[in-house]
Coordinates of C-alpha atoms and ligand atoms in Angstrom, one line a residue:
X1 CA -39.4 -2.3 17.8
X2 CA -39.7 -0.4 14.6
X3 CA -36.7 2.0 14.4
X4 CA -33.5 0.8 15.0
X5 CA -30.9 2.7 14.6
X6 CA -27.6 0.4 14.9
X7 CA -24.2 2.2 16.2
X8 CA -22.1 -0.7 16.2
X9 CA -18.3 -0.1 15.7
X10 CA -18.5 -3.5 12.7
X11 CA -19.6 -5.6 12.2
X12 CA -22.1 -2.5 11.5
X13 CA -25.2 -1.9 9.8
X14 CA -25.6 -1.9 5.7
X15 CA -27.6 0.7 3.8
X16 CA -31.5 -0.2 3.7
X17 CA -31.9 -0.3 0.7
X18 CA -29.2 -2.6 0.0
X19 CA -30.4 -5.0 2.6
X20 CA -33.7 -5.1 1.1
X21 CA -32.3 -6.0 -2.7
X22 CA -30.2 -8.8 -1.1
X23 CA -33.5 -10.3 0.6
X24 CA -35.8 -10.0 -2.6
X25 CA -33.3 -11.6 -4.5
X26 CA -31.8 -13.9 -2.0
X27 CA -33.0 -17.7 -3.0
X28 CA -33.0 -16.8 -6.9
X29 CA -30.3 -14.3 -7.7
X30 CA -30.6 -12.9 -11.7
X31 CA -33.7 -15.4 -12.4
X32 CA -30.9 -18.0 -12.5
X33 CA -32.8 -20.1 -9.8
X34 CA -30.3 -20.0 -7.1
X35 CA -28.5 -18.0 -4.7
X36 CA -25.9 -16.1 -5.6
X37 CA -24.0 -17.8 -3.3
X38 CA -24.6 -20.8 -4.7
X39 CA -23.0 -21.0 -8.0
X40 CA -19.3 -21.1 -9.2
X41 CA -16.9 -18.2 -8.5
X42 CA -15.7 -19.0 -11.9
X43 CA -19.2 -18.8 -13.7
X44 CA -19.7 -16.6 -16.2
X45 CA -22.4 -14.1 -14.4
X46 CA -20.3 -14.3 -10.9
X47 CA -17.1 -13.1 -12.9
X48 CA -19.5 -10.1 -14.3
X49 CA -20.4 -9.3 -10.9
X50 CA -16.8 -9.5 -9.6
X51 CA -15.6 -7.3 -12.2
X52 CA -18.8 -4.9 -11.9
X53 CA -17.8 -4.5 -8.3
X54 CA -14.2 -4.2 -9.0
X55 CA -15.2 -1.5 -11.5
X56 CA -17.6 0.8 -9.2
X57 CA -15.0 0.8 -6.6
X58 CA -12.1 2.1 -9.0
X59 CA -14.6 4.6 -10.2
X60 CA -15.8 5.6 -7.0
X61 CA -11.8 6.4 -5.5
X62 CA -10.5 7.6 -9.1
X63 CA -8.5 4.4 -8.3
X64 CA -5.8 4.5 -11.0
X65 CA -4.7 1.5 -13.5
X66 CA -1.1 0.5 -12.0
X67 CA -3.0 -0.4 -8.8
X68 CA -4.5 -3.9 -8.2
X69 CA -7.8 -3.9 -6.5
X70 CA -7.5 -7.1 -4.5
X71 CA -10.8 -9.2 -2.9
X72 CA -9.3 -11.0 0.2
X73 CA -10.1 -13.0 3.0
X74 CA -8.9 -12.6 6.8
X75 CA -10.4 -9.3 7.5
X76 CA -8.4 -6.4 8.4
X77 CA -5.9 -7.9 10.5
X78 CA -5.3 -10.8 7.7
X79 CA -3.8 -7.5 6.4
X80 CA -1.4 -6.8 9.1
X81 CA 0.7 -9.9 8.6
X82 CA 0.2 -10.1 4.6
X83 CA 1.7 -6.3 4.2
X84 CA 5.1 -7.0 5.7
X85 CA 5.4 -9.9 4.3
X86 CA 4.8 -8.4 0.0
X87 CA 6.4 -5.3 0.9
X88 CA 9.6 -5.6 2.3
X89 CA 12.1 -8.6 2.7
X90 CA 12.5 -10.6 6.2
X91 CA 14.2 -8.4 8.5
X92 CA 14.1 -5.5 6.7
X93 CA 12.9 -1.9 8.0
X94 CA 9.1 -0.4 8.0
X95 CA 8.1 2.5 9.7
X96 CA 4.6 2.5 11.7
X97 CA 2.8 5.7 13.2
X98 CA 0.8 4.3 16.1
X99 CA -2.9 6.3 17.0
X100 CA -4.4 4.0 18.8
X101 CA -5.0 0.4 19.4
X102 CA -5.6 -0.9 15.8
X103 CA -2.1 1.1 14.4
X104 CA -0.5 -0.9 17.3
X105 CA -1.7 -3.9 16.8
X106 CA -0.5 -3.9 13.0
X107 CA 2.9 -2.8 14.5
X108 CA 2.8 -6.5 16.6
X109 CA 2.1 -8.3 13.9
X110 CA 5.0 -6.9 11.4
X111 CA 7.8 -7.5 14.0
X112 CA 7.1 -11.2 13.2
X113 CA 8.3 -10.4 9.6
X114 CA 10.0 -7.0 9.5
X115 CA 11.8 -5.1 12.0
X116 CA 8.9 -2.6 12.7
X117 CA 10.0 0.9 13.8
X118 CA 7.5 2.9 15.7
X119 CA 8.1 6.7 14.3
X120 CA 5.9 8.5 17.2
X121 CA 2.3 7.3 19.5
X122 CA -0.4 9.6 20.2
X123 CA -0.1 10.7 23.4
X124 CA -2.9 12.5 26.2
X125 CA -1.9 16.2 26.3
X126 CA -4.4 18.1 29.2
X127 CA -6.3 14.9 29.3
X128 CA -7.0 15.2 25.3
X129 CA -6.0 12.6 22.8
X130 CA -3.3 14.5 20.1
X131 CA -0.8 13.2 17.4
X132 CA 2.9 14.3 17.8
X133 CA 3.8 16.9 15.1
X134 CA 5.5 15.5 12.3
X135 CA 8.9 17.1 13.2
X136 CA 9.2 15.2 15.9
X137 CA 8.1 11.8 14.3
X138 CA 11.9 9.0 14.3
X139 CA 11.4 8.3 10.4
X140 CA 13.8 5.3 9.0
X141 CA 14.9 6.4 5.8
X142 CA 15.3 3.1 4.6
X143 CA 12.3 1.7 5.8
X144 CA 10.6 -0.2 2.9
X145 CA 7.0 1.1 3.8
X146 CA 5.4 3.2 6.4
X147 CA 2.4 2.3 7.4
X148 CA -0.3 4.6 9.3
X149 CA -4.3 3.7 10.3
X150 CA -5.8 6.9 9.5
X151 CA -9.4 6.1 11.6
X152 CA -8.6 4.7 14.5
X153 CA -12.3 2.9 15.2
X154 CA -11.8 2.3 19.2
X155 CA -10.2 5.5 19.8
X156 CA -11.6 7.8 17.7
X157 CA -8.6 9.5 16.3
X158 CA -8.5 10.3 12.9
X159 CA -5.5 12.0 11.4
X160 CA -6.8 15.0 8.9
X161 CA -3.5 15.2 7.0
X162 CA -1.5 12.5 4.2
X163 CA 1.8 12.2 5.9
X164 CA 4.3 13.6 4.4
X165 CA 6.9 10.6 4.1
X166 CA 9.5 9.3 1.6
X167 CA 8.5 5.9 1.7
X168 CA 5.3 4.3 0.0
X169 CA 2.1 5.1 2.3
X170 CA 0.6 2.1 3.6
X171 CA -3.3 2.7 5.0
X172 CA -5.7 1.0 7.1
X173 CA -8.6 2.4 6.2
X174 CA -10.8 -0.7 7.4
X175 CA -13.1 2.3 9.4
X176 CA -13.0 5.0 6.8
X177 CA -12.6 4.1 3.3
X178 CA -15.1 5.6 0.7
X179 CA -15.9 8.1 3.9
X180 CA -14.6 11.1 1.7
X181 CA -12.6 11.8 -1.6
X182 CA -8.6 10.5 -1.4
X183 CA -5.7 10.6 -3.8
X184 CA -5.2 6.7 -4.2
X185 CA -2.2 7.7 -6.0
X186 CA -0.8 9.1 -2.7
X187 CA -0.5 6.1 -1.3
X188 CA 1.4 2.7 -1.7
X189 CA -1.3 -0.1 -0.4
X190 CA -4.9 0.8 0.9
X191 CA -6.5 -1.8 2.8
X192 CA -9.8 -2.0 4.9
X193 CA -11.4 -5.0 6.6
X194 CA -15.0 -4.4 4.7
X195 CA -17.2 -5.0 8.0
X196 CA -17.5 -0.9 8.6
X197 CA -17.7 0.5 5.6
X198 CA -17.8 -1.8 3.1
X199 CA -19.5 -5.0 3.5
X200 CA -20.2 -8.1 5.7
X201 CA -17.3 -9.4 7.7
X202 CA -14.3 -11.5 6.3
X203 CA -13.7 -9.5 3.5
X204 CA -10.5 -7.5 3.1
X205 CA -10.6 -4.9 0.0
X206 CA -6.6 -4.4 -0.7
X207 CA -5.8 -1.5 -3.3
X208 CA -2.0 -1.9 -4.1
X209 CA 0.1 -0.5 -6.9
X210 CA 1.9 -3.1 -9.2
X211 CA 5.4 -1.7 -8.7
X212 CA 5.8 -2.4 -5.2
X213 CA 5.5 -6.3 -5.3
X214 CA 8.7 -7.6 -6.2
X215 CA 8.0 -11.0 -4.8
X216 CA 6.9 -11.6 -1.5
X217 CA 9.3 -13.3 1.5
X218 CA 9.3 -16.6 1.0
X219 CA 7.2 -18.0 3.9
X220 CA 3.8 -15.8 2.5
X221 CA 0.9 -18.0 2.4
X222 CA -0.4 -18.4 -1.7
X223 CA -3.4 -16.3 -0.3
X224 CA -1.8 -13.5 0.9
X225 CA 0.2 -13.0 -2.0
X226 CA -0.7 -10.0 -3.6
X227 CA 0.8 -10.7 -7.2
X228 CA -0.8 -14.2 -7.0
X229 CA -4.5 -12.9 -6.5
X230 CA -3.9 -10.0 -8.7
X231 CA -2.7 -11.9 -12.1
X232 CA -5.9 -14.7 -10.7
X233 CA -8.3 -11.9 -10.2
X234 CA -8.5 -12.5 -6.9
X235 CA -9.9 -15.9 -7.2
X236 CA -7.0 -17.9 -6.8
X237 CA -8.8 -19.7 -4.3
X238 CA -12.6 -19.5 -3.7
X239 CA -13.0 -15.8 -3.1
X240 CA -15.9 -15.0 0.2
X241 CA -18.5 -14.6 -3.0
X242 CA -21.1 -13.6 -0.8
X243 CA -19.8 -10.8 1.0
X244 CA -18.2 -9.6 -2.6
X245 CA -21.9 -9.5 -4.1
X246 CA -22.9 -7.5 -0.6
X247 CA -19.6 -5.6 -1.2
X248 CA -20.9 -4.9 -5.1
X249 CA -24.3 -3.7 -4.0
X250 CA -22.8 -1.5 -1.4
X251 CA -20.5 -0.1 -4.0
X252 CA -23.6 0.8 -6.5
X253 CA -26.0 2.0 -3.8
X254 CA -22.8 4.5 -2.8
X255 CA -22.8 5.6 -7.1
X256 CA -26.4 6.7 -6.5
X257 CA -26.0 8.5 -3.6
X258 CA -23.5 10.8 -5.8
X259 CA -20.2 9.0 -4.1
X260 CA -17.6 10.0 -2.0
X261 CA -18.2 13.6 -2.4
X262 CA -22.0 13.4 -1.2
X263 CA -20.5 10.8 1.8
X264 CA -18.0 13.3 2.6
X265 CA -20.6 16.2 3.3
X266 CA -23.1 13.8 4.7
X267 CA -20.5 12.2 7.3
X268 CA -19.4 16.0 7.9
X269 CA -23.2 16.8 8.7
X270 CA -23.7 13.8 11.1
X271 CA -20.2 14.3 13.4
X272 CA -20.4 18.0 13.1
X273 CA -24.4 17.4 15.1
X274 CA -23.0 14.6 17.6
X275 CA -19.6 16.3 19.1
X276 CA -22.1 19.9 19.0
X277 CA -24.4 18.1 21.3
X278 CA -21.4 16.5 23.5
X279 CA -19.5 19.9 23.4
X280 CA -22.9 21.9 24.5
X281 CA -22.6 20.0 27.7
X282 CA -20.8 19.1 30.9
X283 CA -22.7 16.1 31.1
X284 CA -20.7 14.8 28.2
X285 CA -17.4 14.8 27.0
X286 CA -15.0 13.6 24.1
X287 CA -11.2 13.0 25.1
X288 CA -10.0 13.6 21.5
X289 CA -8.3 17.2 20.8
X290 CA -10.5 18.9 18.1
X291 CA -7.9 18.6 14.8
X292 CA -8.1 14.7 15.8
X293 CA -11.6 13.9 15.9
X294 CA -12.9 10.7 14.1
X295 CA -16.0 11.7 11.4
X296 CA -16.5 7.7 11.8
X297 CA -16.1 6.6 15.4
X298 CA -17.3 9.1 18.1
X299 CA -16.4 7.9 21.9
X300 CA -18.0 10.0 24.5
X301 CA -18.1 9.5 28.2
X302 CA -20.7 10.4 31.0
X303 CA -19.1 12.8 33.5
X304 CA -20.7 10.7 36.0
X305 CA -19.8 7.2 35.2
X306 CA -21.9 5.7 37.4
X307 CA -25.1 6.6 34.8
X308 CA -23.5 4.7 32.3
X309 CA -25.4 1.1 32.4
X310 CA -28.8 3.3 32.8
X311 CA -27.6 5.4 29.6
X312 CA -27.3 2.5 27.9
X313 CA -30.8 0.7 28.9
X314 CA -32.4 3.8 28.1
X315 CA -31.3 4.3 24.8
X316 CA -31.7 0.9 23.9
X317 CA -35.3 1.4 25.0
X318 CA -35.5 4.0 22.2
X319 CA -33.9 1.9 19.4
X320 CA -30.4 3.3 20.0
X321 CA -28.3 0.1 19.8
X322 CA -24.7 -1.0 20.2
X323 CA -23.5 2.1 21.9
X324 CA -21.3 0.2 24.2
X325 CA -17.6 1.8 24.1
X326 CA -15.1 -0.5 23.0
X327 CA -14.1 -3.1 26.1
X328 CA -10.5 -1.1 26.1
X329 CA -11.9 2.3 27.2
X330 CA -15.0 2.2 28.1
X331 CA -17.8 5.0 28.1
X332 CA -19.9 5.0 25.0
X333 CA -19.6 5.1 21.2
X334 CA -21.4 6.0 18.4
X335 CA -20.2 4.6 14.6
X336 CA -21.8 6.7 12.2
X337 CA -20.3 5.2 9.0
X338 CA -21.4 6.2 5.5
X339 CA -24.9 3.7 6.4
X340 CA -25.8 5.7 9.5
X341 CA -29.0 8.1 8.1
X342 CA -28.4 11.7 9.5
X343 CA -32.2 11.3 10.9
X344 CA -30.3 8.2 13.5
X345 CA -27.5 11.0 14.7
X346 CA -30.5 13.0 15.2
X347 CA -32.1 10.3 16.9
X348 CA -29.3 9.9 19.3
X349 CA -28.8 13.7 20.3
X350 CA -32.5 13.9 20.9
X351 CA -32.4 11.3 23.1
X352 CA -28.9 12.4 24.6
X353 CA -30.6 16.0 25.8
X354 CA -33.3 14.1 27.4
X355 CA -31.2 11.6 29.4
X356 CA -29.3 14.7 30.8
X357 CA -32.7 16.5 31.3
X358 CA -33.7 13.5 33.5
X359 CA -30.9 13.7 35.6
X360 CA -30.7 17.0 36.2
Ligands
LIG1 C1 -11.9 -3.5 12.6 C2 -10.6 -3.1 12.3 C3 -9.5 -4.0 12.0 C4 -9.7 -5.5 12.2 O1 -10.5 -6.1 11.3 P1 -10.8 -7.7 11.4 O2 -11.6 -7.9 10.2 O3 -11.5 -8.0 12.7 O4 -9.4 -8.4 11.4 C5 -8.3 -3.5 11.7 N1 -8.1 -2.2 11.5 C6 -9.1 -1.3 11.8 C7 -8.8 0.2 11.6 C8 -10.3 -1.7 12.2 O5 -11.3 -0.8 12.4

């Protein structure tokens, strides 16, 4: 098979190009004779690269200096216990908005460490997924953080507006970061699990600002301490050094394609074609109301569910892969992250029409 054009919800694909740099320079990385994941963390050209990549990033989100930009293991939900436990003390408040499954599993985790208030849920409204106004959201006013997910990946729920809250924003933006432009300085923490958008799996990119850790509860693991990794650089232990070169390359192949801006039009392009092509027909449909639809993560469902498994073969058959919906609701869908090429969403439309052609 020749074309492949991977929709998997993450791990998911990598740019091209990026892939093909890692392979040509895979067994002897900068003529130094190894791999790059074969030599120190603390040697002088791995520290150039970890700084390069830390560099690109802050350049590429305007990231501003009183933040740390963190290089962690334990994925996104490494995340969901190591927030509670540097932002607030045991027992103490945090608010979380819940939009789906990954917001409520963050919500789990805090109640080990915090008492985690849920301020509102999404909720079905005429059989379409919507987020309750933000009058209506119960908001602790002495919460010490409030945390949202602002792409939820399974469901497909993306929430188009900042809160508007008193407390410091906390973000997982493990299925959307570097998607579009944001003001970092919005927000109090930023975190994304790096297998969508990012990276290979395992790595967590944390973007916190330095005024909100005043010592973390007392249990924290050394590793999750935020203050820790950022006065070590993040290499207070031996940092995942591989996927932080992947991470790098990721970060330099977004420079060239004229950033966040350029990713912001191009991701617009790409949903704007897929939820055209659902919307054109009754053989498809999306159960997200329209303000609430995920640029990143588009779920769809076959009116007749029983063509499902043949949907899938088919496109498979065509190079259409990993368009499986999540296990949770079923159906299909497509993850069209910054790496998906606009020619793959047109792939999948094409091939979409002719399925429902078939059937007719
Ligand atoms: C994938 C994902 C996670 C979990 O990431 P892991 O690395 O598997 O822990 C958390 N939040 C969101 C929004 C995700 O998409």
């Amino acid at each position: 098979m020749t074309n492949v054009y991977n929709f998997c919800a993450g791990p998911a694909m990598l740019p091209v190009e990026v892939m093909k740099q890692a392979q040509q320079e895979f067994l002897n990385w900068q003529g130094c004779g190894s791999s790059v994941m074969e030599i120190s963390h603390r040697s002088k050209p791995f520290v150039q690269l970890a700084e390069q990549a830390e560099q690109d990033l802050r350049d590429l989100l305007a990231i501003p200096d009183d933040y740390h930009v963190l290089f962690m293991h334990g994925g996104g939900r490494g995340q969901f216990a190591a927030v509670p436990l540097n932002l607030a003390t045991q027992g103490q408040a945090a608010d979380y908005l819940t939009t789906g499954s990954w917001s409520s599993a963050a919500l789990t985790e805090a109640n080990k460490y915090v008492v985690a208030n849920e301020v509102a849920k999404a909720r079905q409204i005429d059989g379409l997924w919507a987020v309750p106004e933000q009058s209506a959201w119960q908001v602790n006013n002495n919460a010490a953080y409030f945390h949202y997910c602002p792409n939820e990946t399974v469901d497909g729920i993306e929430l188009p507006d900042l809160p508007d809250v008193s407390a410091p924003i906390v973000a997982d933006m493990s299925s959307c970061i570097l998607s579009k432009p944001i003001d970092v300085s919005r927000y109090g923490l930023i975190y994304a699990g790096a297998q969508k958008n990012i990276g290979p799996s395992g790595l967590s990119v944390v973007i916190v600002k330095k005024d909100l850790l005043k010592g973390p509860q007392a249990s924290t693991p050394a590793i999750f301490d935020y203050a820790l990794q950022g006065k070590e650089g993040s290499m207070y232990n031996t940092p995942p050094t591989y996927a932080w070169y992947l991470a790098g390359l990721v970060f330099q192949w977004l420079k060239k394609q004229g950033g966040v801006n350029a990713m912001e039009a191009h991701n617009r392009a790409k949903a704007e074609l897929l939820y055209q092509c659902i919307d054109d027909s009754d053989f498809y449909r999306n159960q997200v109301a329209k303000p609430y639809r995920s640029r990143m993560n588009v779920p769809f469902q076959l009116a007749n569910p029983s063509l499902d498994a043949q949907f899938l073969k088919q496109a498979e058959q065509q190079g259409l892969t990993s368009l499986q919906g999540h296990r949770s609701v079923g159906g299909m869908r497509a993850s069209i992250y910054n790496a998906m090429p606009l020619a793959g969403v047109q792939a999948l439309t094409e091939f979409m029409r002719e399925f429902e052609r078939s059937m007719g």
